[in-house]
Short mmCIF file of C-alpha atoms in Angstrom, two decimals:
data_model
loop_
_atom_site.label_atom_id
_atom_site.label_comp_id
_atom_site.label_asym_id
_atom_site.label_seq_id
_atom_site.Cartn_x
_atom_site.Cartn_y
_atom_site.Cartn_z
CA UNK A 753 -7.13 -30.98 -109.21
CA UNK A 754 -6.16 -34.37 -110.84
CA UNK A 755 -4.74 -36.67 -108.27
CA UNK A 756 -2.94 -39.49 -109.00
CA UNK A 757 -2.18 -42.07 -106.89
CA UNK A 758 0.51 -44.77 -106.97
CA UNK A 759 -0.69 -48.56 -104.71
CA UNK A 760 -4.09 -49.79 -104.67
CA UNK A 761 -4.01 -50.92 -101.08
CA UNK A 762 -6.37 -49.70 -97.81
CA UNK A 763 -5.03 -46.30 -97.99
CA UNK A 764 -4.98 -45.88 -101.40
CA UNK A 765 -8.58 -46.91 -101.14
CA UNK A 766 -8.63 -44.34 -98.19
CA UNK A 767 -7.08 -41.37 -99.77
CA UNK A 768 -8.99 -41.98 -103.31
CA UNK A 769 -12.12 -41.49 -101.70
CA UNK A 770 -11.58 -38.52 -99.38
CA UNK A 771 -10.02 -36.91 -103.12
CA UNK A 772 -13.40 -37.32 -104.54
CA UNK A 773 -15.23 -36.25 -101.78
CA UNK A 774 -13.73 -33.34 -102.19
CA UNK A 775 -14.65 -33.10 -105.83
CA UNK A 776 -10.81 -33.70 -107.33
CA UNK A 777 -10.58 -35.88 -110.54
CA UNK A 778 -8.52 -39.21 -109.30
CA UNK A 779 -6.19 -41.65 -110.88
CA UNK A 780 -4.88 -44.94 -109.64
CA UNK A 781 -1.88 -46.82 -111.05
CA UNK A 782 -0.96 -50.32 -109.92
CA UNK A 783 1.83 -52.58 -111.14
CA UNK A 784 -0.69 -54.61 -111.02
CA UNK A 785 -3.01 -53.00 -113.65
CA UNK A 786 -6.29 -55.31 -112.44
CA UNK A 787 -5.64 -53.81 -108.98
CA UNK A 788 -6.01 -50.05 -109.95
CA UNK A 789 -8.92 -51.12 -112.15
CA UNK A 790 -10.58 -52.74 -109.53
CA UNK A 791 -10.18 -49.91 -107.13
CA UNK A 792 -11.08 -47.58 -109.98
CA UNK A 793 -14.49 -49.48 -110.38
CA UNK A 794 -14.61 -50.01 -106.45
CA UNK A 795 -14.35 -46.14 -105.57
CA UNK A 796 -16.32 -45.31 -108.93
CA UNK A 797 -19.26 -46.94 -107.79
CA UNK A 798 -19.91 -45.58 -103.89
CA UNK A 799 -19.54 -42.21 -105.53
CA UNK A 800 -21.64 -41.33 -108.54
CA UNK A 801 -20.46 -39.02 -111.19
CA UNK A 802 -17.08 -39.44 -109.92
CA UNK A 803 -14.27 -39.13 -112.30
CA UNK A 804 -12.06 -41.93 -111.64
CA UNK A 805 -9.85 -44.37 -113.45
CA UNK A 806 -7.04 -46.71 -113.27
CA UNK A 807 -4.15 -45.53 -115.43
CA UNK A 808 -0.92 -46.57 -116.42
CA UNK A 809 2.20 -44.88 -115.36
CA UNK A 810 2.42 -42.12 -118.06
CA UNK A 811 -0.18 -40.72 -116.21
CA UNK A 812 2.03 -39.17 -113.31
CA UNK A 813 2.87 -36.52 -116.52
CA UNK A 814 -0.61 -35.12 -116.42
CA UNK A 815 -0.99 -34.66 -112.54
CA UNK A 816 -1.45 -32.18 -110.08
CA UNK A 817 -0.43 -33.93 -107.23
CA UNK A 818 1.21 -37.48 -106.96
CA UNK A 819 0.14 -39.75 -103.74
CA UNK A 820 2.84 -42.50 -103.36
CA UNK A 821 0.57 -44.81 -101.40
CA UNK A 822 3.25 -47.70 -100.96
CA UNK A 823 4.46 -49.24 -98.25
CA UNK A 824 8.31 -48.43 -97.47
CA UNK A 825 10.72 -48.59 -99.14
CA UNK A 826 8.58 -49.36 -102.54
CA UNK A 827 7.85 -46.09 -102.25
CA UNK A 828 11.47 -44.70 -102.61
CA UNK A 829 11.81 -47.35 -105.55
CA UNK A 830 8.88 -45.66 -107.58
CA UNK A 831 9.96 -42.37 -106.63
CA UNK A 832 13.50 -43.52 -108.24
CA UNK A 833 12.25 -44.89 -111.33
CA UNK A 834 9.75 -42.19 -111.49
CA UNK A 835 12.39 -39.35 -111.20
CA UNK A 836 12.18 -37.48 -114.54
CA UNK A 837 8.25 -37.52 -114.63
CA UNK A 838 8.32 -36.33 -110.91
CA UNK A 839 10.57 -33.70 -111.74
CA UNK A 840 8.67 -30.42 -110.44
CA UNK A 841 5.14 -32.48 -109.47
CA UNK A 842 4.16 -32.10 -105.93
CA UNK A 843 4.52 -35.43 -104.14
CA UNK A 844 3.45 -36.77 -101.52
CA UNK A 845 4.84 -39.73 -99.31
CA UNK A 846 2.59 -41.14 -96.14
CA UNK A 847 4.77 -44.30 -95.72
CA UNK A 848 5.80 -45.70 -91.98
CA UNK A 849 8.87 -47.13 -92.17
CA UNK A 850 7.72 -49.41 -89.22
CA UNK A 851 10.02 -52.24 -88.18
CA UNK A 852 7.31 -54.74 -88.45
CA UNK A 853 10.02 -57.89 -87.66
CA UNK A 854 10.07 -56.47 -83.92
CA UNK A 855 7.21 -53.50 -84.01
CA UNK A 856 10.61 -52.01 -82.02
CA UNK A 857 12.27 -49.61 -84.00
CA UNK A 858 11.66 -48.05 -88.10
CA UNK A 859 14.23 -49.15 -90.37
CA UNK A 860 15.59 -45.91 -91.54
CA UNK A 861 18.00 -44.68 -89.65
CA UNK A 862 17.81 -42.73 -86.07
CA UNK A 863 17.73 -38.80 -87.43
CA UNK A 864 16.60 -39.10 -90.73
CA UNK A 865 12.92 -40.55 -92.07
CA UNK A 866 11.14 -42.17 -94.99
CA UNK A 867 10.36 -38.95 -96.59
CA UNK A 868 14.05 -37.52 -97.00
CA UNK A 869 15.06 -40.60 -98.46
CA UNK A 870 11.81 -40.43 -100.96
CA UNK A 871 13.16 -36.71 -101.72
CA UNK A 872 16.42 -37.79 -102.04
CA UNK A 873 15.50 -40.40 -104.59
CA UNK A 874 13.65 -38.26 -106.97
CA UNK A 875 15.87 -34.54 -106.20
CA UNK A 876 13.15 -32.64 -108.50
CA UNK A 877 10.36 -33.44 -107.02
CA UNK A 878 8.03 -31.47 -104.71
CA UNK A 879 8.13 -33.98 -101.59
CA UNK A 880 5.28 -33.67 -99.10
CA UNK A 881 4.81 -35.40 -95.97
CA UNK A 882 1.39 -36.28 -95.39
CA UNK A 883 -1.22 -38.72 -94.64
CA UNK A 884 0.84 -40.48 -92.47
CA UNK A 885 -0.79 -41.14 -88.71
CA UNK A 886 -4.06 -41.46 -90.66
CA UNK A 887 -5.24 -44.99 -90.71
CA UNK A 888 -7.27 -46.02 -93.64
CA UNK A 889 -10.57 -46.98 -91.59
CA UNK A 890 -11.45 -43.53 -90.47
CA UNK A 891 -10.28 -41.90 -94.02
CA UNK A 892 -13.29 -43.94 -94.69
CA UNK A 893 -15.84 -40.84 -93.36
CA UNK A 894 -12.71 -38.66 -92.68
CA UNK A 895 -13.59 -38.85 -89.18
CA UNK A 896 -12.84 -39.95 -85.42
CA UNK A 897 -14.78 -39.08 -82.39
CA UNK A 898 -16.90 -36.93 -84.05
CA UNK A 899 -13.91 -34.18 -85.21
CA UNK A 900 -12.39 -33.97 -88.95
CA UNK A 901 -8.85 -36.09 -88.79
CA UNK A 902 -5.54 -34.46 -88.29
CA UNK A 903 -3.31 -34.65 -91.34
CA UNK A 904 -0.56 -33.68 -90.45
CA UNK A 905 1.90 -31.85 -93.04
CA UNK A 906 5.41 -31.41 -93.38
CA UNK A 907 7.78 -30.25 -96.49
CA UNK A 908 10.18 -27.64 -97.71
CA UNK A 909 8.31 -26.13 -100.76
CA UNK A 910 5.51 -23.95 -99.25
CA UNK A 911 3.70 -23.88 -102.60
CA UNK A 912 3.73 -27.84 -102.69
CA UNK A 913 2.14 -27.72 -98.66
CA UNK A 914 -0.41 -25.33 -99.41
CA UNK A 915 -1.60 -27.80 -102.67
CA UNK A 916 -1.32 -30.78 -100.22
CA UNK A 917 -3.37 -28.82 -97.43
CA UNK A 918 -5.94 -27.83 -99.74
CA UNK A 919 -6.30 -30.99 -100.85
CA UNK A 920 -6.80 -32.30 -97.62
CA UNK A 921 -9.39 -29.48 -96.50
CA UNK A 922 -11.11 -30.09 -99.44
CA UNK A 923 -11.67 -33.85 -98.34
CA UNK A 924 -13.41 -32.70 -95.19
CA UNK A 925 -10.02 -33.20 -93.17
CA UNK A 926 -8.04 -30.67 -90.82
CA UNK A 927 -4.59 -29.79 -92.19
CA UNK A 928 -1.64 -29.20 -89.41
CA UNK A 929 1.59 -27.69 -91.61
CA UNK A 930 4.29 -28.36 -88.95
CA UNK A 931 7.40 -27.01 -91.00
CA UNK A 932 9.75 -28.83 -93.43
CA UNK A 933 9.91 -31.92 -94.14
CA UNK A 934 12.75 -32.84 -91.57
CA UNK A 935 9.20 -32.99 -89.02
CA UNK A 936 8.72 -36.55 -91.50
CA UNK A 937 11.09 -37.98 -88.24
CA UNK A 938 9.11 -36.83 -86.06
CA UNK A 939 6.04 -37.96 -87.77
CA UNK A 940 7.04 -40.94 -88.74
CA UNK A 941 8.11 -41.92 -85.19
CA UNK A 942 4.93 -41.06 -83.33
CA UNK A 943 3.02 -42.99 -85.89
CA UNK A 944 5.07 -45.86 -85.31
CA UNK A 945 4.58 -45.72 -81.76
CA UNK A 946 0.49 -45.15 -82.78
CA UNK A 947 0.62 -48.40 -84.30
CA UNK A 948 3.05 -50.50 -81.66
CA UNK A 949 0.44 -49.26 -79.08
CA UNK A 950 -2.73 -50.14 -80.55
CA UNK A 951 -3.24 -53.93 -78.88
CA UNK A 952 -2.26 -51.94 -75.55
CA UNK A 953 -4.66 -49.62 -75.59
CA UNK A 954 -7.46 -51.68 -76.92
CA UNK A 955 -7.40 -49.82 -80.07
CA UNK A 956 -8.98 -51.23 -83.47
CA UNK A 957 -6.28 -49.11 -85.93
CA UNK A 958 -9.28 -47.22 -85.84
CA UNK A 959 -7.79 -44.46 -83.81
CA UNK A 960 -6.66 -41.16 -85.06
CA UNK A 961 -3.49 -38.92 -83.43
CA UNK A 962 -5.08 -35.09 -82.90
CA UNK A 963 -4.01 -31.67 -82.12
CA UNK A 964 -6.54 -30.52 -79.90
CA UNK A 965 -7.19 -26.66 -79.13
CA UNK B 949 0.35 -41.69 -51.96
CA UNK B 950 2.98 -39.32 -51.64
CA UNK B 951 3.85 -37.61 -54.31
CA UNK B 952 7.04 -35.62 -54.33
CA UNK B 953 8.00 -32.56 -57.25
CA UNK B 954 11.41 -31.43 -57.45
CA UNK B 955 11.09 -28.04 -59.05
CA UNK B 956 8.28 -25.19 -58.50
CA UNK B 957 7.92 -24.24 -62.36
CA UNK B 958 5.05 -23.49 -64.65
CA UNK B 959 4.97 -27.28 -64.85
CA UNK B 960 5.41 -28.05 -60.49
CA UNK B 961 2.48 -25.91 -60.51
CA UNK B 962 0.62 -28.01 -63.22
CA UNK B 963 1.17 -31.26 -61.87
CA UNK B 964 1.25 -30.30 -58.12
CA UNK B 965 -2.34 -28.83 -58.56
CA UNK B 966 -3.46 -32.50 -60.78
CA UNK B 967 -1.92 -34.21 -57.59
CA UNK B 968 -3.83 -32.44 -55.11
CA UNK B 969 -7.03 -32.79 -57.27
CA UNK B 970 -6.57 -36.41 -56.82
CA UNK B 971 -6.35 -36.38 -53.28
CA UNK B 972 -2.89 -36.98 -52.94
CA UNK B 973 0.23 -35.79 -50.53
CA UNK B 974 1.99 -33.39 -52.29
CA UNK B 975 5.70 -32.25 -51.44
CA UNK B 976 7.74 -29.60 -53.14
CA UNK B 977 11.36 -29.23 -53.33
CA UNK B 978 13.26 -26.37 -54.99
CA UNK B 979 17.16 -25.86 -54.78
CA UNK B 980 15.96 -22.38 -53.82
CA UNK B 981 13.83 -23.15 -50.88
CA UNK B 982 11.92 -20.00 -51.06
CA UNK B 983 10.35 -21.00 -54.47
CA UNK B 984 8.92 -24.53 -53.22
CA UNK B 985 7.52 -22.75 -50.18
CA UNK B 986 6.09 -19.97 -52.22
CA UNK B 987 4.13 -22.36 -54.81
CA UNK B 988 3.58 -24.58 -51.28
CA UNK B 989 1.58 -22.17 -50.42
CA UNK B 990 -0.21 -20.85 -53.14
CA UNK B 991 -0.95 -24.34 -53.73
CA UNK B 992 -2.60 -24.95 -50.82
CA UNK B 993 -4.57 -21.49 -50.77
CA UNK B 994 -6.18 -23.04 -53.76
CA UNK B 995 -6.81 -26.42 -52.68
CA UNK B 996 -8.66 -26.22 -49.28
CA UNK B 997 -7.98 -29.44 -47.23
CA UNK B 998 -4.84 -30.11 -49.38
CA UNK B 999 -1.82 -31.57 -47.80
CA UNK B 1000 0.68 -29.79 -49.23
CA UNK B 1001 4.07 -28.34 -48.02
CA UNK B 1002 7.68 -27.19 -49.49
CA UNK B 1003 10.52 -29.59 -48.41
CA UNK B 1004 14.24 -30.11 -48.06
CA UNK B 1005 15.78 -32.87 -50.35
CA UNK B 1006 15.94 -35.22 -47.62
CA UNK B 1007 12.11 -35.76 -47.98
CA UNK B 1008 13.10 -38.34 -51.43
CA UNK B 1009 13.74 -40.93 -48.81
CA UNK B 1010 9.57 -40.95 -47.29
CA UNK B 1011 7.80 -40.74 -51.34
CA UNK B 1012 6.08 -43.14 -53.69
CA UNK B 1013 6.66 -41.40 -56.05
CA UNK B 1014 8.89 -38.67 -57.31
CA UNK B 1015 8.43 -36.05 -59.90
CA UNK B 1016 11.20 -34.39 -61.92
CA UNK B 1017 9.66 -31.06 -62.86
CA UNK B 1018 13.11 -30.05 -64.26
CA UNK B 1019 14.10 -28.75 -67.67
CA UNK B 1020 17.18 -31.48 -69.58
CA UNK B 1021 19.78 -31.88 -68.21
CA UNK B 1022 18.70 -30.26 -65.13
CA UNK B 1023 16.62 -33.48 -64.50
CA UNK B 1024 19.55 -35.86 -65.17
CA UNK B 1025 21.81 -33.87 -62.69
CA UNK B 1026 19.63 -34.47 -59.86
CA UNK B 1027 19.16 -37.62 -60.48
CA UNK B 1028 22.28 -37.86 -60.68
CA UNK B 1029 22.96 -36.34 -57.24
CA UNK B 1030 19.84 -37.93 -56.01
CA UNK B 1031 21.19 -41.66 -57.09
CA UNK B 1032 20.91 -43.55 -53.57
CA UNK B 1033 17.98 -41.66 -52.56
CA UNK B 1034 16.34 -42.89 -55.81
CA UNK B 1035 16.70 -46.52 -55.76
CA UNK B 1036 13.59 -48.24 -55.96
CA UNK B 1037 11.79 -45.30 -56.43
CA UNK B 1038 9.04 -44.28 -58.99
CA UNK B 1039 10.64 -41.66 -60.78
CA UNK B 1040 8.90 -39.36 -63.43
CA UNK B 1041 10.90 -37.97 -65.81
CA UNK B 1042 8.11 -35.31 -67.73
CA UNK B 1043 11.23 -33.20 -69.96
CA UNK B 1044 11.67 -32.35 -73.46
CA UNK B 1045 15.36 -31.57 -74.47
CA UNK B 1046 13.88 -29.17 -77.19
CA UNK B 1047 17.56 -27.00 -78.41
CA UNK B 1048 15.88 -23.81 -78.09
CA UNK B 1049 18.36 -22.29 -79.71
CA UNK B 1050 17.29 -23.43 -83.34
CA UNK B 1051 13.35 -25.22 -82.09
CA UNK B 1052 14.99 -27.59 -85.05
CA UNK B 1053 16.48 -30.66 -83.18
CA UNK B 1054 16.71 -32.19 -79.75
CA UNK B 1055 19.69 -32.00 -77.50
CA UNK B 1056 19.93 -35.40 -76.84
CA UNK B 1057 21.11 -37.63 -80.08
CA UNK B 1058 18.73 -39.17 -82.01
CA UNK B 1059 18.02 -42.55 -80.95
CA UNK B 1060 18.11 -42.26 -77.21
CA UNK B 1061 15.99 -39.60 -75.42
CA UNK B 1062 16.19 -37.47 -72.07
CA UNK B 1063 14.19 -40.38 -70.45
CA UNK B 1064 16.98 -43.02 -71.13
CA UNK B 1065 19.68 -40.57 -70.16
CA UNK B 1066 17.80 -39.87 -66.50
CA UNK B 1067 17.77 -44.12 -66.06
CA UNK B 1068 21.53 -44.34 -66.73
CA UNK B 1069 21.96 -41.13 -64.86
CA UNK B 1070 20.18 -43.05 -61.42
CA UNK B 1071 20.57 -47.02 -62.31
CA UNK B 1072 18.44 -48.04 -59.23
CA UNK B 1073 15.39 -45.36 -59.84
CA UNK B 1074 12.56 -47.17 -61.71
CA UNK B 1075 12.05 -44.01 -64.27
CA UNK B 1076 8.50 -43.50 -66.25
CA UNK B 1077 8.12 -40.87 -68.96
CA UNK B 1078 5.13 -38.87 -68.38
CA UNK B 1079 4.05 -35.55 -68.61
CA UNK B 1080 6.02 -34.51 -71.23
CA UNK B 1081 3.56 -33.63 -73.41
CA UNK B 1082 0.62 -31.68 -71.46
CA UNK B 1083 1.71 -27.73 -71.19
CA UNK B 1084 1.43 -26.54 -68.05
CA UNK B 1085 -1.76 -24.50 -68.75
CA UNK B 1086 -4.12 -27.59 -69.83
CA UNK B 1087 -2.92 -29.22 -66.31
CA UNK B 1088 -4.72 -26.24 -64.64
CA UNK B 1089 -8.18 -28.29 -65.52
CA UNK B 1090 -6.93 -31.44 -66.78
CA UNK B 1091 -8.87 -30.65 -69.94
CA UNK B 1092 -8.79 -29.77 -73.12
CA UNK B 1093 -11.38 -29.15 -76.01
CA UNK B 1094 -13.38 -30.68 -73.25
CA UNK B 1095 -11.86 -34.29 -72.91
CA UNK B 1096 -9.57 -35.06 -70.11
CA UNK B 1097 -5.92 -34.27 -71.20
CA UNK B 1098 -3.93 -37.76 -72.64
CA UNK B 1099 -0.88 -38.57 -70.43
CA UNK B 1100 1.64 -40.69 -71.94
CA UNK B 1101 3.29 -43.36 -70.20
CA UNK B 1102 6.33 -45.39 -71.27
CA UNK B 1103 8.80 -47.17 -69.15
CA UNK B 1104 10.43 -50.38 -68.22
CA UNK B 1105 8.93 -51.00 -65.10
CA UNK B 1106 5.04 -52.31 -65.14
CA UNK B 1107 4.59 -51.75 -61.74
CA UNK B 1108 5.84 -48.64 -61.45
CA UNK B 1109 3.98 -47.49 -65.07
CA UNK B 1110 0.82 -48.84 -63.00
CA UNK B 1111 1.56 -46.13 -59.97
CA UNK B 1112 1.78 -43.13 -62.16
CA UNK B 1113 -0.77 -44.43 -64.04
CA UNK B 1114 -2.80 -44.25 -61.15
CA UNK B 1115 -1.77 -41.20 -60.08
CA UNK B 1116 -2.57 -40.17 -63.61
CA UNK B 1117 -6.08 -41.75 -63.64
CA UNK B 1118 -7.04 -40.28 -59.90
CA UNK B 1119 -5.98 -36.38 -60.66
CA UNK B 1120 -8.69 -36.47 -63.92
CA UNK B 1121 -6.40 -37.23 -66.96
CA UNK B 1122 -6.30 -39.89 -69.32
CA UNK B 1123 -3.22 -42.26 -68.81
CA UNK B 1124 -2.16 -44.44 -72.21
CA UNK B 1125 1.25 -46.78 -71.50
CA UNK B 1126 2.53 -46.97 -75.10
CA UNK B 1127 5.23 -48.79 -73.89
CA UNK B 1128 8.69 -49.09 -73.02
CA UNK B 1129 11.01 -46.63 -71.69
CA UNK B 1130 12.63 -46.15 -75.22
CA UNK B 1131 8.95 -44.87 -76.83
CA UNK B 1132 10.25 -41.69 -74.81
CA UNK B 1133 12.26 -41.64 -77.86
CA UNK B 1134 9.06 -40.75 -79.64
CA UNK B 1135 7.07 -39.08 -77.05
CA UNK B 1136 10.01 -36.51 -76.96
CA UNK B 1137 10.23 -35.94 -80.67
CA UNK B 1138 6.63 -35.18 -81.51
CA UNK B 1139 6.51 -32.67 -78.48
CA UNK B 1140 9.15 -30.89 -79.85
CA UNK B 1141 6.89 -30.90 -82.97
CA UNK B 1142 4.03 -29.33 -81.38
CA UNK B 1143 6.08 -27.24 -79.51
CA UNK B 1144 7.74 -25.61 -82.74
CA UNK B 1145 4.64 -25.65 -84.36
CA UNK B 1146 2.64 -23.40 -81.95
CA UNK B 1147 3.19 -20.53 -83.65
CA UNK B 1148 2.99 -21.55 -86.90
CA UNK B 1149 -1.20 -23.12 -85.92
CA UNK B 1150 -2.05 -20.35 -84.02
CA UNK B 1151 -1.95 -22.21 -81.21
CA UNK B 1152 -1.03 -20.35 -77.85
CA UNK B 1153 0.65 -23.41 -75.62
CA UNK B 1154 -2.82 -24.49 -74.55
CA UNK B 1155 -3.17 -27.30 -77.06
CA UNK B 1156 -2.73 -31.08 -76.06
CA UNK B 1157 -1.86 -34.29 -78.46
CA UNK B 1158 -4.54 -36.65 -77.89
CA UNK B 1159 -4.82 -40.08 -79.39
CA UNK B 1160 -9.10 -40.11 -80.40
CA UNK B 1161 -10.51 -43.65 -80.14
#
């Protein structure tokens, strides 16, 4: 599939190379156009004969699946500007709307979560929760303690979570579909609470949260 | 120490067998008296050696530390009841108000949590979330996939976080304090997410959440 994704931070870096791992033809956008290029180049080289390049925004029109890779809420604001080329694309939001003034709370509101709002800014699209308790270290190998990482998925269009979830198991990861994306609060709060624990648990953000059978 | 369980559930069961593993006193208290002597004494028949015994309420007064194996609100009302008794105790609160009549939401609104509710509902008790999200079947061998279980600990109270993580530590499992009492906020939510999502993974209420390092 062509995947195209939006940031050209640690987990864009992350997610761009578990997508050609799996074989998937990748595209980064920036706002900053040297960014994406310079990922594009970065992610290029460690993996010969991939097809990857930065592009500019038109690009979302030609994709399979769209990777908003931005913190919150710069997310919702692409998703909002972006609503007429999202229209009908699967999406896919792994933002933590983390407090990170006070590392106490997430700054959407108690009962609702970054993902709904994302959805709610661009009604058309295909909004997938996913991505989200992964940290971009072990997206690296796709790995912690020796099992494939949890990705944990959550959205109301089945079609749009099966695309996501082969995506993922296609990048060497485990896929977890726990229902619609109404879960995102869930998600998004137990990440949160991943991340405000880390120094307390002598964790590196290395760390990955698992299902295990 | 002492360890006292009100209720002689799935979950009494789970925990009272982890606190006889450790070596510890184990006392079991049931509104229906016959119930704590009956998994008294399976309990025991078990666990050669253990001390273990049913009790009447009265027996609060001589623990360190005092489990509520009780579904919400169940928990809060003897806590409730059990005020006076409960000052200055360590009390575990290990419940998940799941509304079981839609698996879709919690009973408690978002933004507070069971946990919180059992604090205000016994001001002098110093409560610690734990247990909430190990099913009782895991508990029978503290393992699963072959690592000890993860125990989650939030509360307000280091000391008494310390105690249960103690307790935790000395009946096999893996205790991780994420914090205060209000992560129950978060511990509750994504149980309810792996609790509505059992069937839906093909899971069979033997799974546990695990944080991999």
């Amino acid at each position: 599939m062509i995947v195209t994704i939006a940031g050209a931070g640690h987990m864009a870096r992350g997610i761009g190379n578990r997508t050609l791992a799996g074989g998937h033809t990748l595209r980064l956008y920036d706002r900053t156009r040297a960014k994406a290029d310079e990922l594009a180049a970065s992610l290029g080289q460690a993996a010969s004969g991939a097809d990857v390049a930065a592009v500019d925004e038109g690009a979302v029109a030609g994709s399979d699946v769209v990777v908003l890779a931005l913190p919150f809420p710069a997310g919702r604001e692409v998703a909002a500007a972006w609503a007429g080329a999202l229209e009908g694309k699967v999406v896919v939001d792994i933002s933590n709307p983390v407090d990170f003034s006070t590392f106490d709370s997430l700054v959407v509101e108690p009962g609702t979560s970054a993902a709904e709002q994302i959805a709610a800014a661009a009604p058309g699209a295909r909004v997938v929760k996913a991505f989200n308790t992964t940290f971009a270290g072990p997206l690296v190998t796709g790995e912690v303690a020796g099992r494939p990482l949890d990705v944990f998925v959550a959205g109301d269009d089945e079609a749009a979570k099966r695309t996501v979830s082969e995506l993922v198991s296609s990048a060497g990861l485990r896929p977890l579909d726990v229902g619609p994306l109404r879960r995102a609060r869930e998600l998004e709060g137990f990440q949160f609470l991943h991340m405000a624990s880390q120094e307390r648990l002598g964790l590196n953000w290395s760390s990955g949260i698992a299902i295990l059978p």
